[in-house]
Amino acid sequence: MSDRLIQGMAANGDFRILAAQTTTTVETAREILDLSPVAADALGRALTGSVLLARLLDKDVRNQRVTLRFDGNGPLGLLIAEANVSGDARGYVSNPVPEDASIDVPRAIGQGMLTVVRGTPPVGRPYTSQMMLEGGGIAQELTRYLARSEQISSAVLLGVLNRREGVAASGGIIIQAFPHATEESRRIIEERIQSTPPLSTLIEKIPIEAVVAKVFEGLNYKQLDERFNVPVNYRCTCSRERAIAPLALFSPDELKEMVEEGGSEVVCQFCGRKYNFTREDLLALNASPDA
Ligand SMILES: [Zn+2]
């Protein structure tokens, strides 16, 4: 079955549950971006987190997009994951193949800063918040972000499983406690989360619907109708117009140089698509070769 986000409630409506199966999406990212296993693990968790957050933080605005920017001093360098409410996700890792292949995700990202941008393109001012990375892993960083910046009490579970052939399983669950959730139900849910086996090993064997039903077994979990499912895909929103826009920032001299070389190629960092611009395209950017 294809990747999807599902929604539900647990403990008599005390908790909102969002869950996503993202195996194909993350495997696509691995292929496009040539990710090593640890890079696929890190970006897969971040992509899943961005898909879940885009839906969780949806304030009834169309087109909401969430960008997670992990800017750490670890060997992966900058890691970006971005998704919108329609389930389109894309990502980037500046150094996808670190020398030490054995390190875990927190060390591969390192110390630094997490920036979360919520935007509603093409209109509206994006909402940005930043916090220090504490090295506890992507799920823990996102839990802290939700508590601090969004005042949402939540638990975030994320997992990616790499096999020799590639990404065998990827997905995540966000459990949001509503303010009216009782102490007792919070304690029970917390215990359940603690005793849950690694999510990715479950996702490898059974569909996400069954994974969530198993995690919340006996806790009155109800999945919302399938109409509320969101298909999840690795899909880049780049375009020719957006690719040429940064070239307008070059000086007339620099553009002249590109024109003399016969044109310019721009490669999208998220999907690898190549955009070729001819002399005429560059000249149309107000560059005069005689300038
Ligand atoms: Zn692209």
PDB file of C-alpha atoms and ligand atoms in Angstrom:
ATOM      1  CA  MET A   1       0.000   0.000   0.000  1.00  0.00           C
ATOM      2  CA  SER A   2       1.186   3.512  -0.713  1.00  0.00           C
ATOM      3  CA  ASP A   3       2.405   5.924   1.962  1.00  0.00           C
ATOM      4  CA  ARG A   4      -0.255   7.691   3.974  1.00  0.00           C
ATOM      5  CA  LEU A   5      -1.072   9.693   7.067  1.00  0.00           C
ATOM      6  CA  ILE A   6      -3.945   8.468   9.222  1.00  0.00           C
ATOM      7  CA  GLN A   7      -5.764  10.162  12.087  1.00  0.00           C
ATOM      8  CA  GLY A   8      -7.524   8.961  15.177  1.00  0.00           C
ATOM      9  CA  MET A   9      -8.465   9.447  18.825  1.00  0.00           C
ATOM     10  CA  ALA A  10      -7.616   7.491  21.955  1.00  0.00           C
ATOM     11  CA  ALA A  11      -8.770   7.293  25.584  1.00  0.00           C
ATOM     12  CA  ASN A  12     -12.282   8.617  24.976  1.00  0.00           C
ATOM     13  CA  GLY A  13     -11.119  11.646  23.027  1.00  0.00           C
ATOM     14  CA  ASP A  14      -8.406  12.726  25.501  1.00  0.00           C
ATOM     15  CA  PHE A  15      -5.733  12.226  22.838  1.00  0.00           C
ATOM     16  CA  ARG A  16      -5.458  13.012  19.163  1.00  0.00           C
ATOM     17  CA  ILE A  17      -3.346  10.544  17.187  1.00  0.00           C
ATOM     18  CA  LEU A  18      -1.613  11.245  13.884  1.00  0.00           C
ATOM     19  CA  ALA A  19       0.422   8.492  12.281  1.00  0.00           C
ATOM     20  CA  ALA A  20       2.223   8.121   8.986  1.00  0.00           C
ATOM     21  CA  GLN A  21       3.778   5.347   6.994  1.00  0.00           C
ATOM     22  CA  THR A  22       6.553   6.909   4.898  1.00  0.00           C
ATOM     23  CA  THR A  23       8.614   3.939   3.672  1.00  0.00           C
ATOM     24  CA  THR A  24       8.321   4.666  -0.065  1.00  0.00           C
ATOM     25  CA  THR A  25       8.778   8.415   0.451  1.00  0.00           C
ATOM     26  CA  VAL A  26      12.026   7.896   2.377  1.00  0.00           C
ATOM     27  CA  GLU A  27      13.286   5.232  -0.038  1.00  0.00           C
ATOM     28  CA  THR A  28      12.664   7.731  -2.876  1.00  0.00           C
ATOM     29  CA  ALA A  29      14.650  10.363  -0.939  1.00  0.00           C
ATOM     30  CA  ARG A  30      17.457   7.834  -0.464  1.00  0.00           C
ATOM     31  CA  GLU A  31      17.625   7.120  -4.187  1.00  0.00           C
ATOM     32  CA  ILE A  32      17.423  10.746  -5.341  1.00  0.00           C
ATOM     33  CA  LEU A  33      19.826  12.165  -2.751  1.00  0.00           C
ATOM     34  CA  ASP A  34      22.231   9.165  -2.585  1.00  0.00           C
ATOM     35  CA  LEU A  35      21.780   8.888   1.176  1.00  0.00           C
ATOM     36  CA  SER A  36      23.973   6.632   3.310  1.00  0.00           C
ATOM     37  CA  PRO A  37      22.038   4.544   5.893  1.00  0.00           C
ATOM     38  CA  VAL A  38      22.549   7.070   8.725  1.00  0.00           C
ATOM     39  CA  ALA A  39      21.535   9.954   6.431  1.00  0.00           C
ATOM     40  CA  ALA A  40      18.416   8.022   5.335  1.00  0.00           C
ATOM     41  CA  ASP A  41      17.651   7.356   9.002  1.00  0.00           C
ATOM     42  CA  ALA A  42      18.022  11.035   9.973  1.00  0.00           C
ATOM     43  CA  LEU A  43      16.260  12.513   6.953  1.00  0.00           C
ATOM     44  CA  GLY A  44      13.553   9.824   7.056  1.00  0.00           C
ATOM     45  CA  ARG A  45      12.710  10.737  10.647  1.00  0.00           C
ATOM     46  CA  ALA A  46      12.758  14.445   9.810  1.00  0.00           C
ATOM     47  CA  LEU A  47      10.587  13.989   6.696  1.00  0.00           C
ATOM     48  CA  THR A  48       8.067  11.927   8.671  1.00  0.00           C
ATOM     49  CA  GLY A  49       8.108  14.579  11.405  1.00  0.00           C
ATOM     50  CA  SER A  50       7.466  17.351   8.885  1.00  0.00           C
ATOM     51  CA  VAL A  51       4.539  15.439   7.320  1.00  0.00           C
ATOM     52  CA  LEU A  52       2.968  14.916  10.769  1.00  0.00           C
ATOM     53  CA  LEU A  53       3.622  18.497  11.922  1.00  0.00           C
ATOM     54  CA  ALA A  54       2.164  20.019   8.752  1.00  0.00           C
ATOM     55  CA  ARG A  55      -1.106  18.277   9.562  1.00  0.00           C
ATOM     56  CA  LEU A  56      -0.936  18.733  13.355  1.00  0.00           C
ATOM     57  CA  LEU A  57      -0.331  22.499  13.113  1.00  0.00           C
ATOM     58  CA  ASP A  58      -2.857  23.045  10.352  1.00  0.00           C
ATOM     59  CA  LYS A  59      -4.879  26.041  11.498  1.00  0.00           C
ATOM     60  CA  ASP A  60      -7.432  25.624   8.747  1.00  0.00           C
ATOM     61  CA  VAL A  61      -5.177  27.408   6.323  1.00  0.00           C
ATOM     62  CA  ARG A  62      -4.838  26.011   2.878  1.00  0.00           C
ATOM     63  CA  ASN A  63      -1.383  25.168   1.640  1.00  0.00           C
ATOM     64  CA  GLN A  64       0.371  25.188   4.976  1.00  0.00           C
ATOM     65  CA  ARG A  65       3.970  24.088   4.722  1.00  0.00           C
ATOM     66  CA  VAL A  66       6.344  23.141   7.557  1.00  0.00           C
ATOM     67  CA  THR A  67      10.109  23.314   7.120  1.00  0.00           C
ATOM     68  CA  LEU A  68      12.459  21.694   9.647  1.00  0.00           C
ATOM     69  CA  ARG A  69      16.039  22.858   9.421  1.00  0.00           C
ATOM     70  CA  PHE A  70      18.555  20.929  11.524  1.00  0.00           C
ATOM     71  CA  ASP A  71      21.717  22.980  11.439  1.00  0.00           C
ATOM     72  CA  GLY A  72      24.142  20.928  13.527  1.00  0.00           C
ATOM     73  CA  ASN A  73      27.912  20.513  13.694  1.00  0.00           C
ATOM     74  CA  GLY A  74      27.724  16.745  13.073  1.00  0.00           C
ATOM     75  CA  PRO A  75      29.067  15.057   9.931  1.00  0.00           C
ATOM     76  CA  LEU A  76      25.732  15.240   8.035  1.00  0.00           C
ATOM     77  CA  GLY A  77      25.906  19.036   8.013  1.00  0.00           C
ATOM     78  CA  LEU A  78      22.671  20.858   7.222  1.00  0.00           C
ATOM     79  CA  LEU A  79      19.525  18.718   7.024  1.00  0.00           C
ATOM     80  CA  ILE A  80      16.250  20.126   5.704  1.00  0.00           C
ATOM     81  CA  ALA A  81      12.850  18.399   5.668  1.00  0.00           C
ATOM     82  CA  GLU A  82       9.777  20.068   4.315  1.00  0.00           C
ATOM     83  CA  ALA A  83       6.152  18.982   3.897  1.00  0.00           C
ATOM     84  CA  ASN A  84       2.734  20.460   3.292  1.00  0.00           C
ATOM     85  CA  VAL A  85      -0.773  19.523   4.484  1.00  0.00           C
ATOM     86  CA  SER A  86      -1.341  17.613   1.251  1.00  0.00           C
ATOM     87  CA  GLY A  87       1.427  15.163   2.191  1.00  0.00           C
ATOM     88  CA  ASP A  88       4.052  16.308  -0.320  1.00  0.00           C
ATOM     89  CA  ALA A  89       7.490  16.060   1.270  1.00  0.00           C
ATOM     90  CA  ARG A  90      11.024  16.822   0.152  1.00  0.00           C
ATOM     91  CA  GLY A  91      14.398  17.018   1.834  1.00  0.00           C
ATOM     92  CA  TYR A  92      18.078  17.762   1.627  1.00  0.00           C
ATOM     93  CA  VAL A  93      21.246  16.642   3.432  1.00  0.00           C
ATOM     94  CA  SER A  94      24.420  18.611   2.719  1.00  0.00           C
ATOM     95  CA  ASN A  95      26.793  15.705   3.399  1.00  0.00           C
ATOM     96  CA  PRO A  96      24.789  12.499   2.847  1.00  0.00           C
ATOM     97  CA  VAL A  97      27.743  10.101   3.210  1.00  0.00           C
ATOM     98  CA  PRO A  98      29.704  10.725   6.425  1.00  0.00           C
ATOM     99  CA  GLU A  99      33.083   9.006   6.801  1.00  0.00           C
ATOM    100  CA  ASP A 100      32.102   7.178   9.969  1.00  0.00           C
ATOM    101  CA  ALA A 101      29.170   5.034   8.862  1.00  0.00           C
ATOM    102  CA  SER A 102      28.561   3.602  12.327  1.00  0.00           C
ATOM    103  CA  ILE A 103      27.375   6.750  14.143  1.00  0.00           C
ATOM    104  CA  ASP A 104      23.775   7.189  15.285  1.00  0.00           C
ATOM    105  CA  VAL A 105      21.382   9.962  14.268  1.00  0.00           C
ATOM    106  CA  PRO A 106      21.921  12.329  17.243  1.00  0.00           C
ATOM    107  CA  ARG A 107      25.702  12.255  16.725  1.00  0.00           C
ATOM    108  CA  ALA A 108      25.365  12.511  12.946  1.00  0.00           C
ATOM    109  CA  ILE A 109      23.407  15.759  13.426  1.00  0.00           C
ATOM    110  CA  GLY A 110      25.409  17.069  16.375  1.00  0.00           C
ATOM    111  CA  GLN A 111      24.977  20.250  18.383  1.00  0.00           C
ATOM    112  CA  GLY A 112      23.444  23.319  16.841  1.00  0.00           C
ATOM    113  CA  MET A 113      20.118  24.864  16.015  1.00  0.00           C
ATOM    114  CA  LEU A 114      16.682  23.666  14.945  1.00  0.00           C
ATOM    115  CA  THR A 115      14.664  26.166  12.944  1.00  0.00           C
ATOM    116  CA  VAL A 116      10.991  25.473  12.278  1.00  0.00           C
ATOM    117  CA  VAL A 117       9.232  27.573   9.657  1.00  0.00           C
ATOM    118  CA  ARG A 118       5.483  27.465   9.198  1.00  0.00           C
ATOM    119  CA  GLY A 119       4.371  29.160   6.045  1.00  0.00           C
ATOM    120  CA  THR A 120       1.308  29.438   3.872  1.00  0.00           C
ATOM    121  CA  PRO A 121       2.709  30.074   0.393  1.00  0.00           C
ATOM    122  CA  PRO A 122       2.159  32.044  -1.733  1.00  0.00           C
ATOM    123  CA  VAL A 123       0.621  34.501   0.748  1.00  0.00           C
ATOM    124  CA  GLY A 124       1.170  35.326   4.424  1.00  0.00           C
ATOM    125  CA  ARG A 125       4.244  35.896   6.514  1.00  0.00           C
ATOM    126  CA  PRO A 126       6.041  32.691   7.544  1.00  0.00           C
ATOM    127  CA  TYR A 127       6.202  31.992  11.263  1.00  0.00           C
ATOM    128  CA  THR A 128       9.706  31.021  12.388  1.00  0.00           C
ATOM    129  CA  SER A 129      10.960  29.653  15.672  1.00  0.00           C
ATOM    130  CA  GLN A 130      14.381  28.481  16.717  1.00  0.00           C
ATOM    131  CA  MET A 131      15.811  26.402  19.524  1.00  0.00           C
ATOM    132  CA  MET A 132      19.057  24.727  20.432  1.00  0.00           C
ATOM    133  CA  LEU A 133      19.440  21.081  19.507  1.00  0.00           C
ATOM    134  CA  GLU A 134      19.923  19.075  22.681  1.00  0.00           C
ATOM    135  CA  GLY A 135      21.233  15.918  21.039  1.00  0.00           C
ATOM    136  CA  GLY A 136      18.377  13.652  22.080  1.00  0.00           C
ATOM    137  CA  GLY A 137      17.317  12.691  18.567  1.00  0.00           C
ATOM    138  CA  ILE A 138      14.789  14.095  16.120  1.00  0.00           C
ATOM    139  CA  ALA A 139      11.630  12.869  17.887  1.00  0.00           C
ATOM    140  CA  GLN A 140      12.730  14.399  21.196  1.00  0.00           C
ATOM    141  CA  GLU A 141      13.666  17.714  19.551  1.00  0.00           C
ATOM    142  CA  LEU A 142      10.234  17.900  17.898  1.00  0.00           C
ATOM    143  CA  THR A 143       8.488  17.069  21.198  1.00  0.00           C
ATOM    144  CA  ARG A 144      10.350  19.971  22.827  1.00  0.00           C
ATOM    145  CA  TYR A 145       9.518  22.268  19.915  1.00  0.00           C
ATOM    146  CA  LEU A 146       5.798  21.451  20.203  1.00  0.00           C
ATOM    147  CA  ALA A 147       5.792  22.074  23.957  1.00  0.00           C
ATOM    148  CA  ARG A 148       7.716  25.349  23.807  1.00  0.00           C
ATOM    149  CA  SER A 149       6.626  27.033  20.619  1.00  0.00           C
ATOM    150  CA  GLU A 150       3.174  25.624  20.031  1.00  0.00           C
ATOM    151  CA  GLN A 151       2.136  24.943  23.662  1.00  0.00           C
ATOM    152  CA  ILE A 152       1.182  21.427  22.606  1.00  0.00           C
ATOM    153  CA  SER A 153       1.734  18.593  25.054  1.00  0.00           C
ATOM    154  CA  SER A 154       2.705  15.650  22.885  1.00  0.00           C
ATOM    155  CA  ALA A 155       4.789  12.565  22.381  1.00  0.00           C
ATOM    156  CA  VAL A 156       6.551  11.963  19.063  1.00  0.00           C
ATOM    157  CA  LEU A 157       7.676   8.508  17.909  1.00  0.00           C
ATOM    158  CA  LEU A 158       9.725   8.171  14.725  1.00  0.00           C
ATOM    159  CA  GLY A 159      11.572   5.266  13.169  1.00  0.00           C
ATOM    160  CA  VAL A 160      13.456   4.234  10.053  1.00  0.00           C
ATOM    161  CA  LEU A 161      14.744   0.740   9.282  1.00  0.00           C
ATOM    162  CA  ASN A 162      17.538   0.296   6.740  1.00  0.00           C
ATOM    163  CA  ARG A 163      18.217  -3.038   5.102  1.00  0.00           C
ATOM    164  CA  ARG A 164      20.905  -3.921   2.595  1.00  0.00           C
ATOM    165  CA  GLU A 165      18.514  -3.141  -0.319  1.00  0.00           C
ATOM    166  CA  GLY A 166      17.490   0.233   1.093  1.00  0.00           C
ATOM    167  CA  VAL A 167      14.802   1.640   3.368  1.00  0.00           C
ATOM    168  CA  ALA A 168      12.634  -1.254   4.581  1.00  0.00           C
ATOM    169  CA  ALA A 169      10.348   0.727   6.877  1.00  0.00           C
ATOM    170  CA  SER A 170       9.735   4.298   7.950  1.00  0.00           C
ATOM    171  CA  GLY A 171       7.011   6.064   9.863  1.00  0.00           C
ATOM    172  CA  GLY A 172       5.930   7.904  12.937  1.00  0.00           C
ATOM    173  CA  ILE A 173       3.201   8.698  15.428  1.00  0.00           C
ATOM    174  CA  ILE A 174       2.357  11.961  17.192  1.00  0.00           C
ATOM    175  CA  ILE A 175       0.149  11.723  20.262  1.00  0.00           C
ATOM    176  CA  GLN A 176      -1.328  15.061  21.254  1.00  0.00           C
ATOM    177  CA  ALA A 177      -2.833  15.355  24.727  1.00  0.00           C
ATOM    178  CA  PHE A 178      -5.833  17.644  24.790  1.00  0.00           C
ATOM    179  CA  PRO A 179      -5.985  20.031  27.780  1.00  0.00           C
ATOM    180  CA  HIS A 180      -8.913  18.070  29.227  1.00  0.00           C
ATOM    181  CA  ALA A 181      -6.916  14.800  29.292  1.00  0.00           C
ATOM    182  CA  THR A 182      -6.934  13.378  32.814  1.00  0.00           C
ATOM    183  CA  GLU A 183      -3.755  12.685  34.794  1.00  0.00           C
ATOM    184  CA  GLU A 184      -4.691   9.026  34.829  1.00  0.00           C
ATOM    185  CA  SER A 185      -5.034   8.762  31.038  1.00  0.00           C
ATOM    186  CA  ARG A 186      -1.773  10.715  30.533  1.00  0.00           C
ATOM    187  CA  ARG A 187       0.024   8.253  32.814  1.00  0.00           C
ATOM    188  CA  ILE A 188      -1.423   5.235  30.999  1.00  0.00           C
ATOM    189  CA  ILE A 189      -0.518   6.607  27.552  1.00  0.00           C
ATOM    190  CA  GLU A 190       2.990   7.468  28.743  1.00  0.00           C
ATOM    191  CA  GLU A 191       3.530   3.926  30.027  1.00  0.00           C
ATOM    192  CA  ARG A 192       2.239   2.525  26.761  1.00  0.00           C
ATOM    193  CA  ILE A 193       4.654   4.671  24.734  1.00  0.00           C
ATOM    194  CA  GLN A 194       7.569   3.577  26.934  1.00  0.00           C
ATOM    195  CA  SER A 195       6.788  -0.090  26.340  1.00  0.00           C
ATOM    196  CA  THR A 196       6.212   0.208  22.576  1.00  0.00           C
ATOM    197  CA  PRO A 197       8.757  -1.767  20.543  1.00  0.00           C
ATOM    198  CA  PRO A 198      10.743   0.194  17.921  1.00  0.00           C
ATOM    199  CA  LEU A 199       8.173   1.587  15.501  1.00  0.00           C
ATOM    200  CA  SER A 200      10.092   0.719  12.342  1.00  0.00           C
ATOM    201  CA  THR A 201      10.205  -3.000  13.154  1.00  0.00           C
ATOM    202  CA  LEU A 202       6.402  -2.963  13.500  1.00  0.00           C
ATOM    203  CA  ILE A 203       5.947  -0.984  10.274  1.00  0.00           C
ATOM    204  CA  GLU A 204       8.107  -3.469   8.391  1.00  0.00           C
ATOM    205  CA  LYS A 205       5.655  -6.250   9.288  1.00  0.00           C
ATOM    206  CA  ILE A 206       2.192  -4.669   9.439  1.00  0.00           C
ATOM    207  CA  PRO A 207       0.374  -1.645   7.932  1.00  0.00           C
ATOM    208  CA  ILE A 208       0.377   1.626   9.886  1.00  0.00           C
ATOM    209  CA  GLU A 209      -3.323   1.193  10.777  1.00  0.00           C
ATOM    210  CA  ALA A 210      -2.481  -2.058  12.570  1.00  0.00           C
ATOM    211  CA  VAL A 211       0.655  -0.553  14.165  1.00  0.00           C
ATOM    212  CA  VAL A 212      -1.350   2.247  15.789  1.00  0.00           C
ATOM    213  CA  ALA A 213      -4.151  -0.132  16.826  1.00  0.00           C
ATOM    214  CA  LYS A 214      -1.505  -2.340  18.471  1.00  0.00           C
ATOM    215  CA  VAL A 215       0.239   0.534  20.277  1.00  0.00           C
ATOM    216  CA  PHE A 216      -3.084   1.772  21.725  1.00  0.00           C
ATOM    217  CA  GLU A 217      -4.682  -1.626  22.217  1.00  0.00           C
ATOM    218  CA  GLY A 218      -7.270  -1.544  25.020  1.00  0.00           C
ATOM    219  CA  LEU A 219      -7.131   2.281  25.210  1.00  0.00           C
ATOM    220  CA  ASN A 220     -10.289   2.913  23.230  1.00  0.00           C
ATOM    221  CA  TYR A 221      -8.459   3.896  20.070  1.00  0.00           C
ATOM    222  CA  LYS A 222     -10.609   4.842  17.110  1.00  0.00           C
ATOM    223  CA  GLN A 223      -9.289   5.643  13.680  1.00  0.00           C
ATOM    224  CA  LEU A 224     -11.060   8.445  11.831  1.00  0.00           C
ATOM    225  CA  ASP A 225     -12.728   7.544   8.566  1.00  0.00           C
ATOM    226  CA  GLU A 226     -10.350   6.846   5.675  1.00  0.00           C
ATOM    227  CA  ARG A 227     -11.645  10.021   4.016  1.00  0.00           C
ATOM    228  CA  PHE A 228      -9.348  11.880   6.444  1.00  0.00           C
ATOM    229  CA  ASN A 229      -6.253   9.968   5.282  1.00  0.00           C
ATOM    230  CA  VAL A 230      -3.606  12.011   3.488  1.00  0.00           C
ATOM    231  CA  PRO A 231      -1.489  10.397   0.762  1.00  0.00           C
ATOM    232  CA  VAL A 232       2.235  10.973   1.415  1.00  0.00           C
ATOM    233  CA  ASN A 233       4.732  11.331  -1.426  1.00  0.00           C
ATOM    234  CA  TYR A 234       8.225  12.577  -2.112  1.00  0.00           C
ATOM    235  CA  ARG A 235       7.353  15.455  -4.379  1.00  0.00           C
ATOM    236  CA  CYS A 236       9.358  18.549  -5.117  1.00  0.00           C
ATOM    237  CA  THR A 237       7.668  21.856  -5.814  1.00  0.00           C
ATOM    238  CA  CYS A 238      10.521  23.346  -7.812  1.00  0.00           C
ATOM    239  CA  SER A 239       9.854  25.011 -11.138  1.00  0.00           C
ATOM    240  CA  ARG A 240      11.697  26.787 -13.927  1.00  0.00           C
ATOM    241  CA  GLU A 241      10.467  30.155 -12.673  1.00  0.00           C
ATOM    242  CA  ARG A 242      11.738  29.487  -9.144  1.00  0.00           C
ATOM    243  CA  ALA A 243      15.025  28.078 -10.404  1.00  0.00           C
ATOM    244  CA  ILE A 244      15.893  31.169 -12.418  1.00  0.00           C
ATOM    245  CA  ALA A 245      14.879  33.635  -9.683  1.00  0.00           C
ATOM    246  CA  PRO A 246      18.204  33.397  -7.742  1.00  0.00           C
ATOM    247  CA  LEU A 247      20.150  34.119 -10.944  1.00  0.00           C
ATOM    248  CA  ALA A 248      18.632  37.602 -10.945  1.00  0.00           C
ATOM    249  CA  LEU A 249      20.789  38.283  -7.864  1.00  0.00           C
ATOM    250  CA  PHE A 250      24.003  37.927  -9.863  1.00  0.00           C
ATOM    251  CA  SER A 251      25.755  41.102 -10.943  1.00  0.00           C
ATOM    252  CA  PRO A 252      25.668  42.142 -14.604  1.00  0.00           C
ATOM    253  CA  ASP A 253      29.346  41.090 -14.880  1.00  0.00           C
ATOM    254  CA  GLU A 254      28.650  37.623 -13.507  1.00  0.00           C
ATOM    255  CA  LEU A 255      25.665  37.218 -15.816  1.00  0.00           C
ATOM    256  CA  LYS A 256      27.818  38.373 -18.719  1.00  0.00           C
ATOM    257  CA  GLU A 257      30.260  35.595 -17.897  1.00  0.00           C
ATOM    258  CA  MET A 258      27.446  33.022 -17.899  1.00  0.00           C
ATOM    259  CA  VAL A 259      26.140  34.363 -21.191  1.00  0.00           C
ATOM    260  CA  GLU A 260      29.614  34.031 -22.740  1.00  0.00           C
ATOM    261  CA  GLU A 261      29.744  30.445 -21.527  1.00  0.00           C
ATOM    262  CA  GLY A 262      26.529  29.894 -23.460  1.00  0.00           C
ATOM    263  CA  GLY A 263      24.045  29.568 -20.618  1.00  0.00           C
ATOM    264  CA  SER A 264      23.703  28.228 -17.115  1.00  0.00           C
ATOM    265  CA  GLU A 265      22.479  25.103 -15.374  1.00  0.00           C
ATOM    266  CA  VAL A 266      20.692  25.125 -12.041  1.00  0.00           C
ATOM    267  CA  VAL A 267      20.266  21.837 -10.167  1.00  0.00           C
ATOM    268  CA  CYS A 268      17.479  21.574  -7.579  1.00  0.00           C
ATOM    269  CA  GLN A 269      19.008  20.479  -4.249  1.00  0.00           C
ATOM    270  CA  PHE A 270      15.809  18.631  -3.249  1.00  0.00           C
ATOM    271  CA  CYS A 271      15.119  16.521  -6.331  1.00  0.00           C
ATOM    272  CA  GLY A 272      18.140  16.810  -8.595  1.00  0.00           C
ATOM    273  CA  ARG A 273      16.085  18.173 -11.487  1.00  0.00           C
ATOM    274  CA  LYS A 274      18.224  20.206 -13.859  1.00  0.00           C
ATOM    275  CA  TYR A 275      17.116  23.495 -15.321  1.00  0.00           C
ATOM    276  CA  ASN A 276      19.041  24.848 -18.278  1.00  0.00           C
ATOM    277  CA  PHE A 277      18.946  28.515 -19.068  1.00  0.00           C
ATOM    278  CA  THR A 278      20.081  29.768 -22.432  1.00  0.00           C
ATOM    279  CA  ARG A 279      21.854  33.035 -23.296  1.00  0.00           C
ATOM    280  CA  GLU A 280      18.446  34.485 -24.137  1.00  0.00           C
ATOM    281  CA  ASP A 281      16.994  33.493 -20.749  1.00  0.00           C
ATOM    282  CA  LEU A 282      19.907  35.152 -18.969  1.00  0.00           C
ATOM    283  CA  LEU A 283      19.762  38.237 -21.146  1.00  0.00           C
ATOM    284  CA  ALA A 284      16.100  38.540 -20.255  1.00  0.00           C
ATOM    285  CA  LEU A 285      17.195  39.043 -16.628  1.00  0.00           C
ATOM    286  CA  ASN A 286      18.156  42.588 -17.625  1.00  0.00           C
ATOM    287  CA  ALA A 287      21.743  41.610 -18.215  1.00  0.00           C
ATOM    288  CA  SER A 288      23.402  43.339 -21.071  1.00  0.00           C
ATOM    289  CA  PRO A 289      26.438  41.514 -22.442  1.00  0.00           C
ATOM    290  CA  ASP A 290      27.961  44.927 -23.191  1.00  0.00           C
ATOM    291  CA  ALA A 291      27.516  46.227 -19.664  1.00  0.00           C
TER     292      ALA A 291
HETATM  293 ZN    ZN B   1      13.153  20.106  -7.141  1.00  0.00          ZN
END
